[in-house]
Short mmCIF file of N, CA and C and ligand atoms in Angstrom, two decimals:
data_model
loop_
_atom_site.label_atom_id
_atom_site.label_comp_id
_atom_site.label_asym_id
_atom_site.label_seq_id
_atom_site.Cartn_x
_atom_site.Cartn_y
_atom_site.Cartn_z
N UNK A 212 -53.58 146.55 13.63
CA UNK A 212 -53.46 146.25 14.94
C UNK A 212 -51.94 145.03 14.37
N UNK A 213 -51.17 145.06 14.26
CA UNK A 213 -50.05 143.41 13.99
C UNK A 213 -49.93 142.94 15.19
N UNK A 214 -48.97 141.69 14.50
CA UNK A 214 -48.23 141.14 15.50
C UNK A 214 -47.11 140.79 15.96
N UNK A 215 -46.32 141.58 15.14
CA UNK A 215 -44.63 141.49 15.00
C UNK A 215 -44.23 142.43 16.31
N UNK A 216 -43.08 142.31 16.29
CA UNK A 216 -42.12 143.50 16.71
C UNK A 216 -42.22 143.30 18.23
N UNK A 217 -42.31 142.49 19.01
CA UNK A 217 -42.60 142.66 20.60
C UNK A 217 -43.60 142.99 20.98
N UNK A 218 -44.61 142.65 19.29
CA UNK A 218 -46.47 142.92 19.91
C UNK A 218 -46.50 144.36 21.05
N UNK A 219 -46.44 145.29 20.54
CA UNK A 219 -46.61 146.45 21.21
C UNK A 219 -48.25 146.53 21.52
N UNK A 220 -48.62 145.97 20.46
CA UNK A 220 -50.31 146.62 19.79
C UNK A 220 -50.97 145.65 21.19
N UNK A 221 -50.42 144.58 21.38
CA UNK A 221 -51.38 143.96 22.80
C UNK A 221 -51.40 144.88 23.88
N UNK A 222 -51.03 145.61 24.02
CA UNK A 222 -50.72 146.36 25.31
C UNK A 222 -51.83 147.93 25.00
N UNK A 223 -52.28 148.38 23.39
CA UNK A 223 -52.46 149.23 23.29
C UNK A 223 -54.18 149.27 22.92
N UNK A 224 -54.36 148.91 21.54
CA UNK A 224 -55.82 148.90 21.25
C UNK A 224 -55.88 150.26 20.44
N UNK A 225 -55.69 151.31 20.50
CA UNK A 225 -55.92 152.62 20.19
C UNK A 225 -56.49 152.41 18.50
N UNK A 226 -55.90 151.50 17.42
CA UNK A 226 -56.54 151.64 16.69
C UNK A 226 -57.42 151.12 16.40
N UNK A 227 -58.05 150.39 17.45
CA UNK A 227 -59.63 149.79 17.37
C UNK A 227 -60.46 150.11 18.15
N UNK A 228 -60.46 150.74 19.72
CA UNK A 228 -61.51 150.91 20.35
C UNK A 228 -61.71 152.41 20.61
N UNK A 229 -61.61 152.89 19.35
CA UNK A 229 -62.08 154.71 19.44
C UNK A 229 -61.13 155.53 19.32
N UNK A 230 -60.10 155.28 20.04
CA UNK A 230 -59.17 156.31 20.72
C UNK A 230 -58.57 157.23 19.39
N UNK A 231 -58.15 156.48 18.55
CA UNK A 231 -57.39 157.41 17.66
C UNK A 231 -58.28 157.69 16.41
N UNK A 232 -59.44 157.13 16.18
CA UNK A 232 -60.52 156.90 15.09
C UNK A 232 -61.75 156.95 15.37
N UNK A 233 -62.40 157.66 14.62
CA UNK A 233 -63.99 157.10 14.79
C UNK A 233 -64.41 156.70 13.89
N UNK A 234 -63.74 155.79 12.70
CA UNK A 234 -64.13 155.03 11.53
C UNK A 234 -63.10 155.06 11.04
N UNK A 235 -63.13 153.74 10.07
CA UNK A 235 -61.68 153.14 9.52
C UNK A 235 -62.90 152.93 8.34
N UNK A 236 -62.04 153.16 7.15
CA UNK A 236 -62.28 153.45 6.10
C UNK A 236 -61.55 151.78 5.16
N UNK A 237 -62.40 150.86 4.59
CA UNK A 237 -61.48 150.08 3.53
C UNK A 237 -61.77 149.98 2.22
N UNK A 238 -60.83 149.92 1.29
CA UNK A 238 -60.19 150.09 0.04
C UNK A 238 -61.62 149.72 -0.75
N UNK A 239 -61.95 150.32 -1.87
CA UNK A 239 -63.03 150.48 -2.34
C UNK A 239 -63.55 148.43 -2.88
N UNK A 240 -62.66 147.77 -3.63
CA UNK A 240 -62.49 147.01 -4.48
C UNK A 240 -62.07 145.94 -3.36
N UNK A 241 -61.41 145.80 -2.35
CA UNK A 241 -60.76 144.99 -1.30
C UNK A 241 -61.84 143.58 -1.15
N UNK A 242 -61.62 142.45 -0.84
CA UNK A 242 -62.65 141.40 -0.83
C UNK A 242 -62.51 141.46 0.93
N UNK A 243 -63.46 141.30 1.10
CA UNK A 243 -64.32 141.45 2.82
C UNK A 243 -64.88 139.71 3.17
N UNK A 244 -64.37 139.32 4.20
CA UNK A 244 -64.77 138.01 4.99
C UNK A 244 -66.25 137.97 5.22
N UNK A 245 -66.85 137.05 4.72
CA UNK A 245 -68.88 137.40 4.54
C UNK A 245 -68.95 137.32 6.22
N UNK A 246 -68.24 137.12 7.04
CA UNK A 246 -68.62 136.96 8.16
C UNK A 246 -68.08 138.56 9.17
N UNK A 247 -67.33 139.15 7.91
CA UNK A 247 -68.08 140.85 8.55
C UNK A 247 -68.74 142.10 8.26
N UNK A 248 -69.38 142.39 9.43
CA UNK A 248 -70.55 143.10 9.09
C UNK A 248 -69.83 144.36 9.19
N UNK A 249 -70.15 145.40 8.39
CA UNK A 249 -69.64 147.39 8.08
C UNK A 249 -70.67 147.52 8.20
N UNK A 250 -70.52 149.15 8.30
CA UNK A 250 -71.36 149.84 7.72
C UNK A 250 -71.17 150.77 6.47
N UNK A 251 -71.92 150.78 5.64
CA UNK A 251 -72.11 151.55 4.32
C UNK A 251 -72.02 152.75 4.35
N UNK A 252 -71.14 154.03 4.51
CA UNK A 252 -71.28 155.30 4.43
C UNK A 252 -72.29 155.95 3.54
N UNK A 253 -72.33 156.96 3.48
CA UNK A 253 -73.02 157.42 2.77
C UNK A 253 -71.68 157.77 1.22
N UNK A 254 -72.14 157.31 0.02
CA UNK A 254 -70.90 157.86 -1.28
C UNK A 254 -69.72 156.59 -1.34
N UNK A 255 -68.85 156.78 -1.82
CA UNK A 255 -68.34 155.32 -2.81
C UNK A 255 -67.50 154.50 -1.45
N UNK A 256 -66.97 155.16 -0.13
CA UNK A 256 -66.64 154.80 0.75
C UNK A 256 -67.51 153.78 1.07
N UNK A 257 -66.55 152.37 1.62
CA UNK A 257 -66.82 151.80 2.75
C UNK A 257 -66.31 151.92 4.04
N UNK A 258 -67.04 152.12 5.14
CA UNK A 258 -65.99 151.84 6.22
C UNK A 258 -67.03 151.46 7.16
N UNK A 259 -66.30 151.20 8.62
CA UNK A 259 -67.08 150.67 9.92
C UNK A 259 -67.01 151.53 11.30
N UNK A 260 -67.42 151.75 12.17
CA UNK A 260 -67.63 152.53 12.96
C UNK A 260 -66.36 152.11 14.31
N UNK A 261 -65.99 152.99 14.59
CA UNK A 261 -65.08 152.46 15.72
C UNK A 261 -65.24 153.38 16.98
N UNK A 262 -65.67 152.52 18.51
CA UNK A 262 -64.53 151.54 18.76
C UNK A 262 -65.16 150.07 17.25
N UNK A 263 -64.52 149.45 17.17
CA UNK A 263 -64.69 148.36 16.52
C UNK A 263 -65.51 147.07 17.13
N UNK A 264 -66.60 146.61 16.47
CA UNK A 264 -67.44 145.85 17.30
C UNK A 264 -66.48 144.66 17.38
N UNK A 265 -65.83 144.21 16.79
CA UNK A 265 -64.91 143.01 16.92
C UNK A 265 -64.08 143.09 17.82
N UNK A 266 -63.29 144.36 18.59
CA UNK A 266 -62.62 144.71 19.65
C UNK A 266 -62.98 143.99 20.86
N UNK A 267 -62.51 143.14 21.64
CA UNK A 267 -63.30 142.95 22.91
C UNK A 267 -62.28 142.57 23.61
N UNK A 268 -62.45 143.08 24.97
CA UNK A 268 -61.56 142.25 25.68
C UNK A 268 -60.22 142.87 25.58
N UNK A 269 -59.87 143.66 24.62
CA UNK A 269 -58.48 143.98 24.20
C UNK A 269 -57.69 143.18 22.66
N UNK A 270 -59.22 142.14 22.47
CA UNK A 270 -58.66 141.52 21.64
C UNK A 270 -59.29 141.25 20.33
N UNK A 271 -59.11 141.01 19.21
CA UNK A 271 -59.46 140.98 17.65
C UNK A 271 -60.07 139.94 17.82
N UNK A 272 -61.48 140.04 17.72
CA UNK A 272 -62.21 138.80 17.71
C UNK A 272 -62.45 138.22 16.02
N UNK A 273 -61.95 138.65 15.07
CA UNK A 273 -62.34 138.34 13.82
C UNK A 273 -60.11 138.44 13.17
N UNK A 274 -59.16 138.24 14.10
CA UNK A 274 -57.87 138.35 13.66
C UNK A 274 -57.78 138.09 13.00
N UNK A 275 -57.91 136.41 12.06
CA UNK A 275 -57.94 135.70 11.07
C UNK A 275 -58.48 136.43 9.29
N UNK A 276 -59.52 137.19 9.74
CA UNK A 276 -60.14 137.60 8.42
C UNK A 276 -60.41 138.98 8.23
N UNK A 277 -59.63 139.63 9.56
CA UNK A 277 -59.47 141.38 9.62
C UNK A 277 -59.06 141.81 7.85
N UNK A 278 -59.78 142.44 8.10
CA UNK A 278 -59.56 143.81 6.36
C UNK A 278 -58.51 143.88 6.40
N UNK A 279 -57.66 143.53 4.98
CA UNK A 279 -56.64 143.73 5.09
C UNK A 279 -56.00 145.53 4.84
N UNK A 280 -56.28 145.97 4.22
CA UNK A 280 -55.86 147.66 3.95
C UNK A 280 -55.94 148.07 5.00
N UNK A 281 -57.35 148.19 6.23
CA UNK A 281 -56.93 149.28 7.18
C UNK A 281 -56.53 147.95 8.33
N UNK A 282 -56.82 146.70 8.47
CA UNK A 282 -56.45 146.59 9.71
C UNK A 282 -55.38 145.48 9.48
N UNK A 283 -55.05 144.62 9.06
CA UNK A 283 -53.89 144.12 8.89
C UNK A 283 -52.27 144.74 8.57
N UNK A 284 -52.60 145.44 7.90
CA UNK A 284 -51.47 146.18 7.39
C UNK A 284 -51.08 147.82 7.84
N UNK A 285 -51.86 148.47 8.80
CA UNK A 285 -51.87 149.25 9.69
C UNK A 285 -50.69 149.54 10.21
N UNK A 286 -50.12 150.44 10.33
CA UNK A 286 -49.03 150.67 11.19
C UNK A 286 -49.36 151.92 11.51
N UNK A 287 -49.35 152.29 13.08
CA UNK A 287 -49.40 153.98 13.22
C UNK A 287 -47.89 153.68 13.69
N UNK A 288 -47.51 155.27 13.64
CA UNK A 288 -46.24 155.70 13.99
C UNK A 288 -45.39 155.23 14.97
N UNK A 289 -45.88 154.91 16.12
CA UNK A 289 -45.07 154.42 16.83
C UNK A 289 -44.51 152.76 16.82
N UNK A 290 -45.63 152.32 16.40
CA UNK A 290 -45.39 150.66 15.76
C UNK A 290 -44.22 150.93 14.77
N UNK A 291 -44.10 151.93 13.72
CA UNK A 291 -43.28 152.62 12.72
C UNK A 291 -42.25 152.28 13.36
N UNK A 292 -42.21 153.26 14.43
CA UNK A 292 -40.83 153.74 14.78
C UNK A 292 -40.04 152.58 16.04
N UNK A 293 -41.01 151.44 16.18
CA UNK A 293 -40.52 150.54 16.90
C UNK A 293 -40.04 149.75 15.89
N UNK A 294 -40.67 149.19 15.13
CA UNK A 294 -40.33 148.58 13.85
C UNK A 294 -38.85 148.99 13.43
N UNK A 295 -38.47 149.83 13.30
CA UNK A 295 -36.82 150.23 12.76
C UNK A 295 -36.34 151.09 13.75
N UNK A 296 -36.91 150.52 14.98
CA UNK A 296 -35.54 150.88 16.34
C UNK A 296 -35.36 151.97 16.52
N UNK A 297 -35.93 153.11 16.30
CA UNK A 297 -36.21 154.35 16.85
C UNK A 297 -36.54 154.69 17.85
N UNK A 298 -37.20 154.04 18.42
CA UNK A 298 -37.80 153.54 19.68
C UNK A 298 -37.74 152.66 20.86
N UNK A 299 -37.06 151.71 21.43
CA UNK A 299 -37.18 150.86 21.82
C UNK A 299 -38.62 150.27 22.51
N UNK A 300 -38.69 149.04 22.98
CA UNK A 300 -40.13 148.53 23.01
C UNK A 300 -40.62 149.46 24.48
N UNK A 301 -39.48 149.16 25.40
CA UNK A 301 -39.69 149.26 26.80
C UNK A 301 -40.38 150.82 26.67
N UNK A 302 -39.63 152.00 26.05
CA UNK A 302 -40.32 152.94 25.89
C UNK A 302 -41.28 153.32 24.82
N UNK A 303 -41.84 152.41 24.20
CA UNK A 303 -43.05 152.48 23.23
C UNK A 303 -44.13 151.66 24.53
N UNK A 304 -43.61 150.60 25.04
CA UNK A 304 -44.66 150.50 26.60
C UNK A 304 -45.19 151.78 27.27
N UNK A 305 -44.35 152.38 27.47
CA UNK A 305 -44.00 154.14 28.66
C UNK A 305 -45.13 154.72 27.97
N UNK A 306 -45.11 154.95 26.55
CA UNK A 306 -45.76 155.81 25.96
C UNK A 306 -47.41 155.27 25.76
N UNK A 307 -47.88 154.55 25.79
CA UNK A 307 -48.81 153.42 25.67
C UNK A 307 -49.02 153.80 26.75
N UNK A 308 -48.66 153.65 28.31
CA UNK A 308 -49.43 153.68 29.30
C UNK A 308 -50.00 154.33 29.96
N UNK A 309 -48.70 155.67 29.54
CA UNK A 309 -49.07 157.30 29.57
C UNK A 309 -50.38 157.76 29.38
N UNK A 310 -50.40 157.33 27.98
CA UNK A 310 -51.54 157.52 26.37
C UNK A 310 -52.84 156.93 28.03
N UNK A 311 -52.91 156.00 28.70
CA UNK A 311 -54.03 155.19 28.84
C UNK A 311 -54.66 156.22 30.29
N UNK A 312 -53.16 156.48 30.79
CA UNK A 312 -53.58 156.63 32.12
C UNK A 312 -54.16 158.02 31.82
N UNK A 313 -53.84 159.03 31.05
CA UNK A 313 -54.22 159.91 30.50
C UNK A 313 -55.64 160.33 30.24
N UNK A 314 -55.63 158.68 29.39
CA UNK A 314 -57.41 158.79 28.87
C UNK A 314 -58.33 158.37 30.24
N UNK A 315 -57.81 157.16 31.12
CA UNK A 315 -58.87 157.03 32.15
C UNK A 315 -59.13 158.68 32.72
N UNK A 316 -58.09 159.20 33.19
CA UNK A 316 -58.32 160.65 33.86
C UNK A 316 -59.59 161.22 33.53
N UNK A 317 -59.39 161.16 32.02
CA UNK A 317 -60.28 162.12 31.08
C UNK A 317 -61.75 161.48 31.33
N UNK A 318 -61.93 159.92 31.17
CA UNK A 318 -63.19 159.68 31.30
C UNK A 318 -63.85 159.28 32.52
N UNK A 319 -62.96 159.82 33.98
CA UNK A 319 -63.41 159.61 34.88
C UNK A 319 -63.85 161.11 35.20
N UNK A 320 -63.01 162.18 35.13
CA UNK A 320 -63.60 163.38 34.94
C UNK A 320 -65.02 163.71 34.32
N UNK A 321 -64.94 163.33 33.31
CA UNK A 321 -66.19 163.68 32.53
C UNK A 321 -67.29 162.73 33.29
N UNK A 322 -67.17 161.63 33.77
CA UNK A 322 -68.48 160.64 34.11
C UNK A 322 -68.52 161.54 35.62
N UNK A 323 -67.51 162.33 36.23
CA UNK A 323 -68.44 163.07 37.33
C UNK A 323 -69.08 164.06 36.98
N UNK A 324 -68.73 165.12 36.04
CA UNK A 324 -69.19 166.00 35.80
C UNK A 324 -70.02 165.98 34.56
N UNK A 325 -70.53 165.03 34.35
CA UNK A 325 -70.95 165.22 32.82
C UNK A 325 -71.53 164.03 32.82
N UNK A 326 -72.34 163.03 33.42
CA UNK A 326 -72.54 161.74 33.29
C UNK A 326 -73.60 161.70 32.36
N UNK A 327 -74.19 162.62 32.33
CA UNK A 327 -75.36 162.13 30.98
C UNK A 327 -74.45 161.83 29.21
N UNK A 328 -73.21 162.24 29.66
CA UNK A 328 -72.50 161.75 28.54
C UNK A 328 -72.93 160.52 28.00
N UNK A 329 -72.96 160.04 26.58
CA UNK A 329 -73.13 158.82 25.91
C UNK A 329 -72.47 158.59 25.00
N UNK A 330 -71.16 159.02 24.88
CA UNK A 330 -69.79 158.59 23.83
C UNK A 330 -69.55 157.07 24.46
N UNK A 331 -69.35 156.19 23.56
CA UNK A 331 -68.90 155.13 23.68
C UNK A 331 -67.32 155.18 23.23
N UNK A 332 -66.38 156.09 23.31
CA UNK A 332 -65.14 155.60 23.10
C UNK A 332 -64.68 157.06 23.54
N UNK A 333 -63.27 157.20 23.89
CA UNK A 333 -62.87 158.47 23.98
C UNK A 333 -62.91 159.71 23.39
N UNK A 334 -62.88 159.14 22.04
CA UNK A 334 -62.75 160.03 20.95
C UNK A 334 -64.49 160.89 20.76
N UNK A 335 -65.06 159.46 21.12
CA UNK A 335 -66.58 160.52 21.20
C UNK A 335 -67.44 161.36 22.04
N UNK A 336 -66.49 160.42 23.13
CA UNK A 336 -67.05 161.66 24.71
C UNK A 336 -66.65 162.46 24.16
N UNK A 337 -65.45 163.08 24.12
CA UNK A 337 -64.84 164.11 24.14
C UNK A 337 -65.64 165.18 22.96
N UNK A 338 -65.89 164.43 21.33
CA UNK A 338 -66.23 165.07 20.73
C UNK A 338 -67.53 166.01 21.38
N UNK A 339 -68.69 165.09 22.08
CA UNK A 339 -69.97 165.31 22.67
C UNK A 339 -69.20 166.36 23.45
N UNK A 340 -68.51 165.62 24.48
CA UNK A 340 -68.18 167.62 25.46
C UNK A 340 -67.82 168.75 24.89
N UNK A 341 -67.28 168.84 24.14
CA UNK A 341 -66.67 169.52 23.25
C UNK A 341 -67.94 170.26 22.19
N UNK A 342 -68.93 169.69 22.22
CA UNK A 342 -70.01 170.56 21.48
C UNK A 342 -70.68 171.47 22.93
N UNK A 343 -70.82 170.05 23.69
CA UNK A 343 -71.47 170.34 25.11
C UNK A 343 -70.51 172.21 25.79
N UNK A 344 -69.67 171.67 25.58
CA UNK A 344 -69.09 172.89 26.06
C UNK A 344 -68.82 174.03 25.17
N UNK A 345 -69.31 173.85 23.51
CA UNK A 345 -69.21 175.33 22.84
C UNK A 345 -70.48 175.90 23.09
N UNK A 346 -71.54 175.14 24.22
CA UNK A 346 -72.83 175.93 23.81
C UNK A 346 -73.30 176.71 25.65
N UNK A 347 -71.94 176.60 26.20
CA UNK A 347 -71.45 176.90 27.36
C UNK A 347 -70.10 177.52 27.76
N UNK A 348 -69.52 178.12 26.68
CA UNK A 348 -68.21 178.64 27.07
C UNK A 348 -68.19 179.88 27.48
N UNK A 349 -69.13 180.83 27.43
CA UNK A 349 -69.12 182.04 27.97
C UNK A 349 -69.80 181.94 29.55
N UNK A 350 -69.75 180.74 29.71
CA UNK A 350 -70.30 180.27 31.52
C UNK A 350 -69.26 180.61 32.21
N UNK A 351 -68.72 181.35 32.93
CA UNK A 351 -67.46 181.66 34.17
C UNK A 351 -67.43 180.56 34.76
N UNK A 352 -68.11 179.84 35.51
CA UNK A 352 -68.24 178.92 36.37
C UNK A 352 -68.08 177.58 35.44
N UNK A 353 -68.90 177.34 34.24
CA UNK A 353 -68.24 176.34 33.68
C UNK A 353 -67.27 176.20 33.65
N UNK A 354 -66.40 177.34 32.92
CA UNK A 354 -64.91 177.49 32.32
C UNK A 354 -64.13 176.86 33.92
N UNK A 355 -64.48 177.66 34.58
CA UNK A 355 -63.67 177.14 36.31
C UNK A 355 -63.79 175.80 36.48
N UNK A 356 -64.59 175.61 36.18
CA UNK A 356 -64.67 173.46 36.84
C UNK A 356 -64.70 172.66 35.46
N UNK A 357 -64.34 173.39 34.44
CA UNK A 357 -63.94 172.36 33.61
C UNK A 357 -62.45 172.35 32.33
N UNK A 358 -62.18 173.58 33.30
CA UNK A 358 -60.60 174.30 32.83
C UNK A 358 -59.75 172.98 32.88
N UNK A 359 -59.27 172.05 34.08
CA UNK A 359 -58.65 170.75 33.81
C UNK A 359 -58.53 169.64 32.74
N UNK A 360 -60.09 169.68 32.58
CA UNK A 360 -60.42 168.67 32.32
C UNK A 360 -59.96 169.01 30.74
N UNK A 361 -60.55 170.44 29.97
CA UNK A 361 -59.91 170.93 28.80
C UNK A 361 -58.61 170.76 28.55
N UNK A 362 -57.94 171.02 29.50
CA UNK A 362 -55.97 171.19 29.58
C UNK A 362 -55.69 169.86 28.78
N UNK A 363 -56.51 168.53 30.02
CA UNK A 363 -55.75 167.35 29.74
C UNK A 363 -56.30 166.67 28.12
N UNK A 364 -57.29 167.19 28.52
CA UNK A 364 -58.35 166.79 26.45
C UNK A 364 -56.76 167.25 25.70
N UNK A 365 -56.47 168.50 25.80
CA UNK A 365 -55.65 169.12 24.60
C UNK A 365 -54.00 168.41 24.93
N UNK A 366 -53.86 168.48 25.58
CA UNK A 366 -52.22 167.41 25.82
C UNK A 366 -52.70 165.76 25.70
N UNK A 367 -53.59 165.26 25.60
CA UNK A 367 -54.13 164.13 25.43
C UNK A 367 -53.75 163.93 23.84
N UNK A 368 -54.92 164.97 22.72
CA UNK A 368 -55.25 165.01 21.73
C UNK A 368 -53.42 165.45 21.02
N UNK A 369 -52.55 165.95 21.74
CA UNK A 369 -51.19 166.05 21.26
C UNK A 369 -50.26 164.97 21.61
N UNK A 370 -50.20 163.93 22.89
CA UNK A 370 -49.65 162.78 22.68
C UNK A 370 -50.01 162.17 21.34
N UNK A 371 -51.57 162.00 21.13
CA UNK A 371 -52.05 160.88 19.94
C UNK A 371 -50.98 161.48 18.96
N UNK A 372 -51.17 162.48 18.42
CA UNK A 372 -50.78 163.46 17.50
C UNK A 372 -49.30 163.13 17.22
N UNK A 373 -48.72 163.40 18.55
CA UNK A 373 -47.05 163.15 18.23
C UNK A 373 -46.80 161.53 18.48
N UNK A 374 -47.19 160.81 18.91
CA UNK A 374 -46.48 159.47 18.89
C UNK A 374 -47.30 158.81 17.92
N UNK A 375 -48.59 158.67 17.96
CA UNK A 375 -49.60 157.79 16.96
C UNK A 375 -50.00 158.01 15.74
N UNK A 376 -49.89 159.33 15.12
CA UNK A 376 -50.93 160.01 13.86
C UNK A 376 -49.61 159.65 12.77
N UNK A 377 -49.47 160.14 11.43
CA UNK A 377 -49.27 160.02 10.35
C UNK A 377 -48.84 158.63 10.03
N UNK A 378 -50.15 157.92 10.13
CA UNK A 378 -49.95 156.49 9.56
C UNK A 378 -50.07 156.50 8.22
N UNK A 379 -50.41 154.75 8.22
CA UNK A 379 -50.20 154.68 6.64
C UNK A 379 -51.21 153.58 6.41
N UNK A 380 -51.96 153.48 7.22
CA UNK A 380 -53.16 153.58 6.99
C UNK A 380 -54.72 153.75 7.45
N UNK A 381 -55.57 153.10 7.13
CA UNK A 381 -56.91 153.57 8.75
C UNK A 381 -57.16 155.37 8.32
S1 SF4 V 512 -52.64 152.30 17.59
FE1 SF4 V 512 -50.24 151.61 16.85
S2 SF4 V 512 -49.58 150.38 18.82
FE2 SF4 V 512 -51.29 150.29 19.11
S3 SF4 V 512 -52.58 148.65 18.50
FE3 SF4 V 512 -52.73 149.86 16.81
S4 SF4 V 512 -50.95 149.70 15.39
FE4 SF4 V 512 -50.58 148.95 17.71
S1 SF4 V 513 -61.52 144.58 12.43
FE1 SF4 V 513 -59.85 143.65 14.55
S2 SF4 V 513 -57.97 144.72 13.91
FE2 SF4 V 513 -59.88 145.66 12.69
S3 SF4 V 513 -59.86 147.61 13.66
FE3 SF4 V 513 -61.75 145.59 14.34
S4 SF4 V 513 -60.69 145.11 16.63
FE4 SF4 V 513 -58.93 146.29 15.09
#
């Protein structure tokens, strides 16, 4: 998330709240503020889980000391398109709001049909739901019941891929 170019990021937060990623890698030799606590994944890579524990109420709580490589320098495809003036600020906000609306719709459907789902972000909710679906996909009733949800999720993933992925970091 960065704070430039009419600040579309304050309307979004998808690179912090678990919508786009379930973890973020920090460069091996990058100095990190002592207050920043991140989970060390197996192997050489340093990473922290998403939703980021420092993202609360649509704000980065460690904004001044956030990691450079994965946070400060991060620009998703949409942000880069706004900066290069290939997408207007207004159109970018429309894209973000469209994704938020679809995300809310998917979350409500999961809550209604699969309330035991414990995913802490849309990314993890759908991952859990997909595992559940894989176990029961031969059940015709199940497929009828969740067909709309799976279609919404397919569209959701495509919107993320088309508008936000192909990034410079994370
Ligand atoms: S996903 Fe893109 S637009 Fe959204 S907060 Fe991150 S950098 Fe900004
Ligand atoms: S540290 Fe801040 S900018 Fe980085 S992922 Fe967390 S909330 Fe987002």
